[in-house]
């Protein structure tokens, strides 16, 4: 029979009334104030955990979901508002927006680790909403670049990384499902928002300004939901005062606890700070009142009176210790290559349909079909990854994405001669339907597999962090690299396409880069699990 080791700091000196011996310690525990047991490593469920998933869903709706409307805005800018601006120049709008989301994630990940979750979510949401309203009044290229590119990108970047890190604190075994549901928010937005924009933007409808304000209203509604429910699971002593304004239930509970016990509310230390059988006692805190809980065969203790002592660490964007992990470095490099080309079809496929004389229905709903496929792709493969292994699924979806990008080159050969010709009454009805169907099929399947691939960075990166308090910096460093490649991705593609519409050149370029990323994912997978087939 295994005996429990004595708690550190307790002795059997009968002369010290503060430190009773024998069974008296048990009675002292019974008479002590209400004790707060250490939380389990990961809840992996429960109302509070799934509410964080809902909050993450709303944030992804308001960040990556908003970026899906850029394909619609690109077509509008090219035909109306910014008709005199080259396509390679307008491509900088979305590139800066996506890059700022990642760059914002680099900083916000570190602020999340410091305890400023709601400051980031509230501040980022206000900034994005303000830029939306200002965008409605823009008339020049540089106006749009600053508002829609820089301002909205920074605002969305402030909310994206913290929400994913927050959800990761609540799930381990079901993390793939949780992140997949969150990522589906971007897919749902990709269905709803482009339909709104396509049907409202034309001048014979409500026009550019009113459409942008309507999209801002949708954004505000989703942001309010996220602000009210996102919260930390650990380190409540680090939560900002702004969080207490919205977290009414926690605020009332703390008032009740204070009325019962005037002493500082006990807070459990981080799970990573205690070893089995080790005490969280500090030199200045009494050691008489402790709670011991069992997690399986493990014994952990937490001081019921000692306040949480926050470890001060230097604020840095780059953590060199995490860069010593070869799996983490390989994964970031591979993902950077993949993101260099992953979202190019999202930005150019609608313009591709216009340039090649597709029907109006195909043109209007190309982005919607892409995002409908992405919605399914963000959930299905992520759930499968919990059972088959995240690196196995990652290699598979990256390979399929590469094949589909090469198929885009074949799709270009089916276009009308001359590229921008319109259909006429002598066109073959079968050929028209065949071309339209192939564009729709390509859009759906590419949306499915690209959505799956886009889900994996926030899913895999937390598992590569050395500890929970390093999740934010691991996400931030990766987003710094992803932001850099995203900044140049669309302008490079726009330069290749040019005025001549060289889609037959940009397609193999995208396919080759994606296959290179797939090869690096294979190397990463081998580093993790070897060549033996199994769940990795």
Short mmCIF file of C-alpha atoms in Angstrom, two decimals, residues 2-372:
data_model
loop_
_atom_site.label_atom_id
_atom_site.label_comp_id
_atom_site.label_asym_id
_atom_site.label_seq_id
_atom_site.Cartn_x
_atom_site.Cartn_y
_atom_site.Cartn_z
CA UNK A 2 1.40 3.34 -1.03
CA UNK A 3 1.61 5.91 1.74
CA UNK A 4 1.17 9.61 1.13
CA UNK A 5 4.38 11.62 1.64
CA UNK A 6 4.16 14.33 4.29
CA UNK A 7 3.39 17.81 3.11
CA UNK A 8 6.41 20.05 2.79
CA UNK A 9 6.61 22.50 5.66
CA UNK A 10 4.62 20.39 8.20
CA UNK A 11 6.35 18.91 11.25
CA UNK A 12 5.33 17.18 14.46
CA UNK A 13 6.63 19.72 16.98
CA UNK A 14 3.89 19.84 19.69
CA UNK A 15 5.22 23.10 21.07
CA UNK A 16 4.22 24.95 17.94
CA UNK A 17 0.44 25.42 17.86
CA UNK A 18 0.66 26.57 14.27
CA UNK A 19 2.03 23.16 13.25
CA UNK A 20 0.12 20.37 14.99
CA UNK A 21 1.18 16.76 14.68
CA UNK A 22 -0.64 13.56 13.94
CA UNK A 23 -4.39 13.64 13.36
CA UNK A 24 -4.73 17.23 14.56
CA UNK A 25 -3.64 18.40 11.11
CA UNK A 26 -6.71 16.71 9.69
CA UNK A 27 -9.04 18.47 12.10
CA UNK A 28 -7.32 21.75 11.33
CA UNK A 29 -8.06 21.20 7.65
CA UNK A 30 -11.72 20.56 8.43
CA UNK A 31 -12.00 23.83 10.38
CA UNK A 32 -10.11 25.88 7.81
CA UNK A 33 -11.81 28.23 5.34
CA UNK A 34 -13.16 26.89 2.06
CA UNK A 35 -10.29 25.44 0.05
CA UNK A 36 -9.85 25.77 -3.68
CA UNK A 37 -8.57 22.52 -5.23
CA UNK A 38 -6.16 22.57 -8.14
CA UNK A 39 -7.96 22.25 -11.47
CA UNK A 40 -7.39 19.19 -13.68
CA UNK A 41 -4.85 19.47 -16.47
CA UNK A 42 -7.51 19.92 -19.19
CA UNK A 43 -11.30 19.86 -18.71
CA UNK A 44 -11.86 18.57 -22.29
CA UNK A 45 -15.51 19.50 -21.95
CA UNK A 46 -18.08 21.20 -19.80
CA UNK A 47 -20.15 24.35 -20.27
CA UNK A 48 -17.31 26.79 -19.68
CA UNK A 49 -14.99 24.99 -22.10
CA UNK A 50 -17.54 24.86 -24.92
CA UNK A 51 -18.40 28.51 -24.37
CA UNK A 52 -14.76 29.27 -25.17
CA UNK A 53 -15.21 27.34 -28.41
CA UNK A 54 -18.23 29.52 -29.20
CA UNK A 55 -16.14 32.60 -28.47
CA UNK A 56 -13.37 31.30 -30.72
CA UNK A 57 -15.94 30.62 -33.44
CA UNK A 58 -17.06 34.26 -33.27
CA UNK A 59 -13.45 35.53 -33.38
CA UNK A 60 -12.60 33.38 -36.42
CA UNK A 61 -15.82 34.61 -38.06
CA UNK A 62 -14.63 38.17 -37.46
CA UNK A 63 -11.01 37.64 -38.55
CA UNK A 64 -10.32 35.04 -41.21
CA UNK A 65 -13.97 35.06 -42.21
CA UNK A 66 -13.77 38.77 -43.01
CA UNK A 67 -10.72 38.20 -45.23
CA UNK A 68 -12.82 35.99 -47.53
CA UNK A 69 -14.76 39.04 -48.69
CA UNK A 70 -11.60 40.47 -50.25
CA UNK A 71 -12.19 38.43 -53.40
CA UNK A 72 -15.51 40.23 -53.84
CA UNK A 73 -14.00 43.62 -52.99
CA UNK A 74 -11.13 42.96 -55.42
CA UNK A 75 -13.59 42.51 -58.30
CA UNK A 76 -15.45 45.66 -57.26
CA UNK A 77 -12.27 47.71 -56.93
CA UNK A 78 -11.04 46.59 -60.34
CA UNK A 79 -14.33 47.44 -62.06
CA UNK A 80 -15.37 50.58 -60.19
CA UNK A 81 -13.75 52.29 -57.21
CA UNK A 82 -10.08 51.60 -58.08
CA UNK A 83 -10.38 50.86 -61.79
CA UNK A 84 -7.21 52.81 -62.62
CA UNK A 85 -5.06 50.98 -60.06
CA UNK A 86 -3.06 47.94 -61.32
CA UNK A 87 -4.14 44.53 -60.07
CA UNK A 88 -0.75 43.93 -58.47
CA UNK A 89 -1.27 47.10 -56.41
CA UNK A 90 -4.77 46.27 -55.18
CA UNK A 91 -3.42 42.86 -54.17
CA UNK A 92 -1.43 44.63 -51.45
CA UNK A 93 -4.68 45.44 -49.62
CA UNK A 94 -5.40 41.84 -48.66
CA UNK A 95 -1.73 40.95 -48.32
CA UNK A 96 -1.23 43.68 -45.72
CA UNK A 97 -4.46 42.68 -44.01
CA UNK A 98 -3.43 39.02 -43.68
CA UNK A 99 0.13 39.92 -42.71
CA UNK A 100 -1.16 42.24 -39.99
CA UNK A 101 -3.36 39.46 -38.63
CA UNK A 102 -0.26 37.32 -38.22
CA UNK A 103 1.96 40.18 -37.01
CA UNK A 104 -0.72 41.20 -34.54
CA UNK A 105 -0.81 37.59 -33.38
CA UNK A 106 2.93 37.77 -32.69
CA UNK A 107 2.44 40.55 -30.13
CA UNK A 108 -0.96 39.52 -28.84
CA UNK A 109 0.31 36.02 -28.06
CA UNK A 110 2.82 37.50 -25.62
CA UNK A 111 0.23 39.84 -24.10
CA UNK A 112 -2.07 36.84 -23.69
CA UNK A 113 0.64 35.11 -21.65
CA UNK A 114 0.81 38.25 -19.47
CA UNK A 115 -2.92 38.14 -18.73
CA UNK A 116 -4.49 40.69 -21.09
CA UNK A 117 -6.99 38.51 -22.94
CA UNK A 118 -9.96 40.84 -22.80
CA UNK A 119 -7.93 43.98 -23.37
CA UNK A 120 -6.85 42.42 -26.66
CA UNK A 121 -10.30 41.17 -27.65
CA UNK A 122 -12.10 44.41 -26.78
CA UNK A 123 -9.42 46.71 -28.18
CA UNK A 124 -9.00 44.72 -31.40
CA UNK A 125 -12.74 44.56 -31.98
CA UNK A 126 -13.16 48.31 -31.50
CA UNK A 127 -10.29 49.02 -33.90
CA UNK A 128 -11.67 46.74 -36.61
CA UNK A 129 -15.21 48.10 -36.29
CA UNK A 130 -13.92 51.68 -36.50
CA UNK A 131 -11.92 50.88 -39.64
CA UNK A 132 -15.01 49.27 -41.16
CA UNK A 133 -16.99 52.47 -40.66
CA UNK A 134 -14.17 54.64 -42.04
CA UNK A 135 -13.78 52.31 -45.05
CA UNK A 136 -17.33 53.17 -46.07
CA UNK A 137 -16.18 56.75 -46.70
CA UNK A 138 -12.95 55.90 -48.58
CA UNK A 139 -12.52 57.12 -52.16
CA UNK A 140 -8.76 56.76 -52.81
CA UNK A 141 -6.42 53.78 -53.01
CA UNK A 142 -4.32 54.84 -50.02
CA UNK A 143 -7.49 55.34 -47.95
CA UNK A 144 -8.52 51.75 -48.59
CA UNK A 145 -4.99 50.46 -48.01
CA UNK A 146 -4.79 52.07 -44.57
CA UNK A 147 -8.31 51.17 -43.40
CA UNK A 148 -8.99 47.76 -44.91
CA UNK A 149 -5.39 46.61 -45.08
CA UNK A 150 -3.49 48.00 -42.10
CA UNK A 151 -6.16 49.00 -39.56
CA UNK A 152 -8.53 46.05 -39.91
CA UNK A 153 -5.59 43.64 -40.10
CA UNK A 154 -4.10 44.86 -36.82
CA UNK A 155 -7.48 44.76 -35.12
CA UNK A 156 -8.17 41.21 -36.24
CA UNK A 157 -4.63 40.16 -35.33
CA UNK A 158 -5.16 41.36 -31.76
CA UNK A 159 -8.09 38.96 -31.36
CA UNK A 160 -7.13 35.88 -33.40
CA UNK A 161 -4.12 34.39 -31.55
CA UNK A 162 -5.45 34.96 -28.00
CA UNK A 163 -8.75 33.26 -28.79
CA UNK A 164 -6.99 30.16 -30.14
CA UNK A 165 -4.61 30.05 -27.17
CA UNK A 166 -7.58 30.43 -24.81
CA UNK A 167 -9.43 27.48 -26.37
CA UNK A 168 -6.24 25.38 -26.21
CA UNK A 169 -6.17 25.83 -22.41
CA UNK A 170 -9.42 23.88 -22.10
CA UNK A 171 -8.83 20.92 -24.42
CA UNK A 172 -6.23 18.21 -24.93
CA UNK A 173 -7.80 15.00 -26.26
CA UNK A 174 -10.57 16.93 -28.02
CA UNK A 175 -8.40 19.84 -29.12
CA UNK A 176 -8.77 18.94 -32.80
CA UNK A 177 -12.56 19.03 -32.54
CA UNK A 178 -12.51 22.29 -30.57
CA UNK A 179 -10.15 24.10 -32.95
CA UNK A 180 -12.04 22.69 -35.92
CA UNK A 181 -15.33 24.12 -34.67
CA UNK A 182 -13.66 27.47 -34.03
CA UNK A 183 -12.17 27.46 -37.52
CA UNK A 184 -15.57 26.69 -38.98
CA UNK A 185 -16.49 30.23 -37.97
CA UNK A 186 -14.28 31.50 -40.79
CA UNK A 187 -16.01 29.13 -43.20
CA UNK A 188 -19.50 30.22 -42.13
CA UNK A 189 -18.45 33.84 -42.57
CA UNK A 190 -17.07 32.92 -45.98
CA UNK A 191 -20.51 31.71 -46.98
CA UNK A 192 -22.57 34.54 -45.49
CA UNK A 193 -20.40 37.62 -46.03
CA UNK A 194 -19.52 37.16 -49.75
CA UNK A 195 -23.20 36.55 -50.56
CA UNK A 196 -24.07 39.76 -48.74
CA UNK A 197 -21.32 41.68 -50.49
CA UNK A 198 -22.04 40.31 -53.97
CA UNK A 199 -25.74 41.11 -53.71
CA UNK A 200 -25.38 44.55 -52.12
CA UNK A 201 -22.23 46.07 -53.65
CA UNK A 202 -23.54 46.79 -57.18
CA UNK A 203 -24.49 50.43 -57.69
CA UNK A 204 -28.07 49.47 -58.58
CA UNK A 205 -28.37 47.94 -55.09
CA UNK A 206 -27.35 49.80 -51.91
CA UNK A 207 -23.77 50.50 -53.00
CA UNK A 208 -20.30 50.35 -51.48
CA UNK A 209 -20.77 52.55 -48.39
CA UNK A 210 -24.01 51.00 -47.16
CA UNK A 211 -22.74 47.47 -47.81
CA UNK A 212 -19.62 48.12 -45.76
CA UNK A 213 -21.70 49.49 -42.88
CA UNK A 214 -23.94 46.41 -43.02
CA UNK A 215 -20.90 44.15 -42.77
CA UNK A 216 -19.70 46.26 -39.84
CA UNK A 217 -23.00 45.60 -38.06
CA UNK A 218 -22.57 41.84 -38.45
CA UNK A 219 -19.01 42.17 -37.14
CA UNK A 220 -20.17 44.09 -34.05
CA UNK A 221 -22.75 41.45 -33.14
CA UNK A 222 -20.24 38.60 -33.26
CA UNK A 223 -17.63 40.64 -31.37
CA UNK A 224 -20.01 41.34 -28.47
CA UNK A 225 -20.65 37.60 -28.02
CA UNK A 226 -16.93 36.83 -27.97
CA UNK A 227 -16.14 39.63 -25.50
CA UNK A 228 -18.74 38.37 -23.03
CA UNK A 229 -17.67 34.71 -22.88
CA UNK A 230 -13.92 34.41 -23.55
CA UNK A 231 -11.96 33.94 -20.32
CA UNK A 232 -8.81 32.33 -18.93
CA UNK A 233 -8.93 28.89 -17.37
CA UNK A 234 -5.69 29.35 -15.43
CA UNK A 235 -3.97 32.26 -13.74
CA UNK A 236 -7.11 34.19 -12.66
CA UNK A 237 -4.82 36.55 -10.74
CA UNK A 238 -3.54 37.76 -14.12
CA UNK A 239 -6.96 38.64 -15.51
CA UNK A 240 -7.43 42.29 -16.32
CA UNK A 241 -9.99 44.45 -14.56
CA UNK A 242 -11.73 44.84 -17.91
CA UNK A 243 -12.60 41.13 -17.80
CA UNK A 244 -14.43 41.56 -14.50
CA UNK A 245 -16.78 44.07 -16.14
CA UNK A 246 -18.16 41.32 -18.37
CA UNK A 247 -17.63 38.19 -16.25
CA UNK A 248 -20.51 38.89 -13.87
CA UNK A 249 -20.74 35.36 -12.46
CA UNK A 250 -17.10 35.24 -11.42
CA UNK A 251 -17.32 38.73 -9.92
CA UNK A 252 -20.30 37.79 -7.75
CA UNK A 253 -18.61 34.57 -6.63
CA UNK A 254 -15.51 36.48 -5.57
CA UNK A 255 -17.63 38.90 -3.53
CA UNK A 256 -19.29 35.97 -1.76
CA UNK A 257 -15.92 34.37 -1.01
CA UNK A 258 -14.56 37.63 0.39
CA UNK A 259 -17.56 38.01 2.68
CA UNK A 260 -16.84 34.56 4.12
CA UNK A 261 -13.08 34.91 4.40
CA UNK A 262 -11.32 38.30 4.47
CA UNK A 263 -7.97 36.78 3.52
CA UNK A 264 -6.61 36.70 0.00
CA UNK A 265 -8.50 34.31 -2.25
CA UNK A 266 -6.40 31.18 -2.85
CA UNK A 267 -5.25 30.58 -6.35
CA UNK A 268 -3.73 27.33 -7.52
CA UNK A 269 -0.35 27.51 -9.18
CA UNK A 270 0.20 26.41 -12.74
CA UNK A 271 0.18 22.64 -13.19
CA UNK A 272 3.64 22.90 -14.73
CA UNK A 273 5.08 24.62 -11.64
CA UNK A 274 4.49 21.66 -9.28
CA UNK A 275 5.95 18.19 -9.33
CA UNK A 276 4.20 15.19 -7.82
CA UNK A 277 4.18 15.42 -4.04
CA UNK A 278 5.60 18.96 -4.05
CA UNK A 279 4.09 21.84 -2.11
CA UNK A 280 3.28 25.30 -3.42
CA UNK A 281 4.24 26.88 -0.08
CA UNK A 282 6.07 30.17 -0.22
CA UNK A 283 8.54 31.30 2.49
CA UNK A 284 6.20 33.98 3.82
CA UNK A 285 2.98 31.98 3.82
CA UNK A 286 1.60 29.79 6.64
CA UNK A 287 1.72 26.08 6.01
CA UNK A 288 -1.19 24.94 8.16
CA UNK A 289 -4.02 25.07 5.68
CA UNK A 290 -3.50 22.99 2.61
CA UNK A 291 -5.70 21.01 0.29
CA UNK A 292 -4.51 17.79 -1.28
CA UNK A 293 -6.29 16.26 -4.25
CA UNK A 294 -5.68 13.09 -6.18
CA UNK A 295 -5.31 13.10 -9.96
CA UNK A 296 -5.04 9.37 -10.66
CA UNK A 297 -2.12 8.26 -8.52
CA UNK A 298 -0.65 11.75 -8.37
CA UNK A 299 -0.70 13.94 -5.26
CA UNK A 300 -0.68 17.69 -5.67
CA UNK A 301 -1.09 20.37 -3.04
CA UNK A 302 -1.98 24.01 -3.09
CA UNK A 303 -1.84 26.59 -0.33
CA UNK A 304 -5.25 27.91 0.60
CA UNK A 305 -3.96 31.19 1.99
CA UNK A 306 -0.95 32.09 -0.13
CA UNK A 307 -1.72 34.45 -2.98
CA UNK A 308 -0.58 33.52 -6.44
CA UNK A 309 2.96 34.74 -7.00
CA UNK A 310 3.35 35.70 -10.63
CA UNK A 311 6.73 34.90 -12.07
CA UNK A 312 8.20 37.96 -13.68
CA UNK A 313 9.79 37.33 -17.06
CA UNK A 314 11.31 39.59 -19.61
CA UNK A 315 8.88 40.53 -22.35
CA UNK A 316 10.23 39.14 -25.61
CA UNK A 317 8.71 38.36 -28.98
CA UNK A 318 11.23 35.61 -29.70
CA UNK A 319 11.89 32.81 -27.22
CA UNK A 320 15.16 31.13 -28.20
CA UNK A 321 14.41 28.09 -26.04
CA UNK A 322 11.43 27.15 -28.20
CA UNK A 323 13.55 27.46 -31.36
CA UNK A 324 15.75 24.60 -30.13
CA UNK A 325 12.92 22.19 -30.87
CA UNK A 326 13.57 20.90 -34.44
CA UNK A 327 9.99 19.71 -34.88
CA UNK A 328 8.67 23.19 -34.09
CA UNK A 329 11.13 24.85 -36.51
CA UNK A 330 10.39 22.39 -39.34
CA UNK A 331 6.66 22.81 -38.83
CA UNK A 332 6.89 26.61 -38.98
CA UNK A 333 9.01 26.54 -42.17
CA UNK A 334 6.67 24.07 -43.87
CA UNK A 335 3.58 26.06 -42.88
CA UNK A 336 5.18 29.29 -44.12
CA UNK A 337 5.72 27.72 -47.55
CA UNK A 338 2.15 26.43 -47.61
CA UNK A 339 0.68 29.82 -46.66
CA UNK A 340 2.72 31.49 -49.41
CA UNK A 341 0.25 30.04 -51.93
CA UNK A 342 -2.67 28.67 -49.89
CA UNK A 343 -5.01 31.67 -50.18
CA UNK A 344 -4.16 32.83 -53.71
CA UNK A 345 -7.25 31.09 -55.24
CA UNK A 346 -9.45 32.75 -52.60
CA UNK A 347 -8.32 36.12 -53.86
CA UNK A 348 -8.15 35.48 -57.60
CA UNK A 349 -10.70 32.76 -58.43
CA UNK A 350 -13.64 35.16 -58.78
CA UNK A 351 -11.57 37.41 -61.03
CA UNK A 352 -10.50 34.27 -62.92
CA UNK A 353 -14.18 33.48 -63.57
CA UNK A 354 -14.82 37.03 -64.79
CA UNK A 355 -11.77 37.05 -67.07
CA UNK A 356 -12.75 33.73 -68.62
CA UNK A 357 -16.38 34.51 -69.35
CA UNK A 358 -18.10 32.29 -66.81
CA UNK A 359 -21.79 32.70 -66.12
CA UNK A 360 -22.98 35.37 -63.71
CA UNK A 361 -24.11 32.74 -61.19
CA UNK A 362 -20.66 31.16 -61.12
CA UNK A 363 -18.97 34.54 -60.78
CA UNK A 364 -21.22 35.60 -57.93
CA UNK A 365 -20.92 32.43 -55.87
CA UNK A 366 -17.36 31.27 -56.56
CA UNK A 367 -16.03 32.56 -53.23
CA UNK A 368 -19.10 31.22 -51.43
CA UNK A 369 -18.52 27.71 -52.81
CA UNK A 370 -14.86 27.94 -51.80
CA UNK A 371 -15.80 28.86 -48.25
CA UNK A 372 -18.59 26.27 -48.06
#
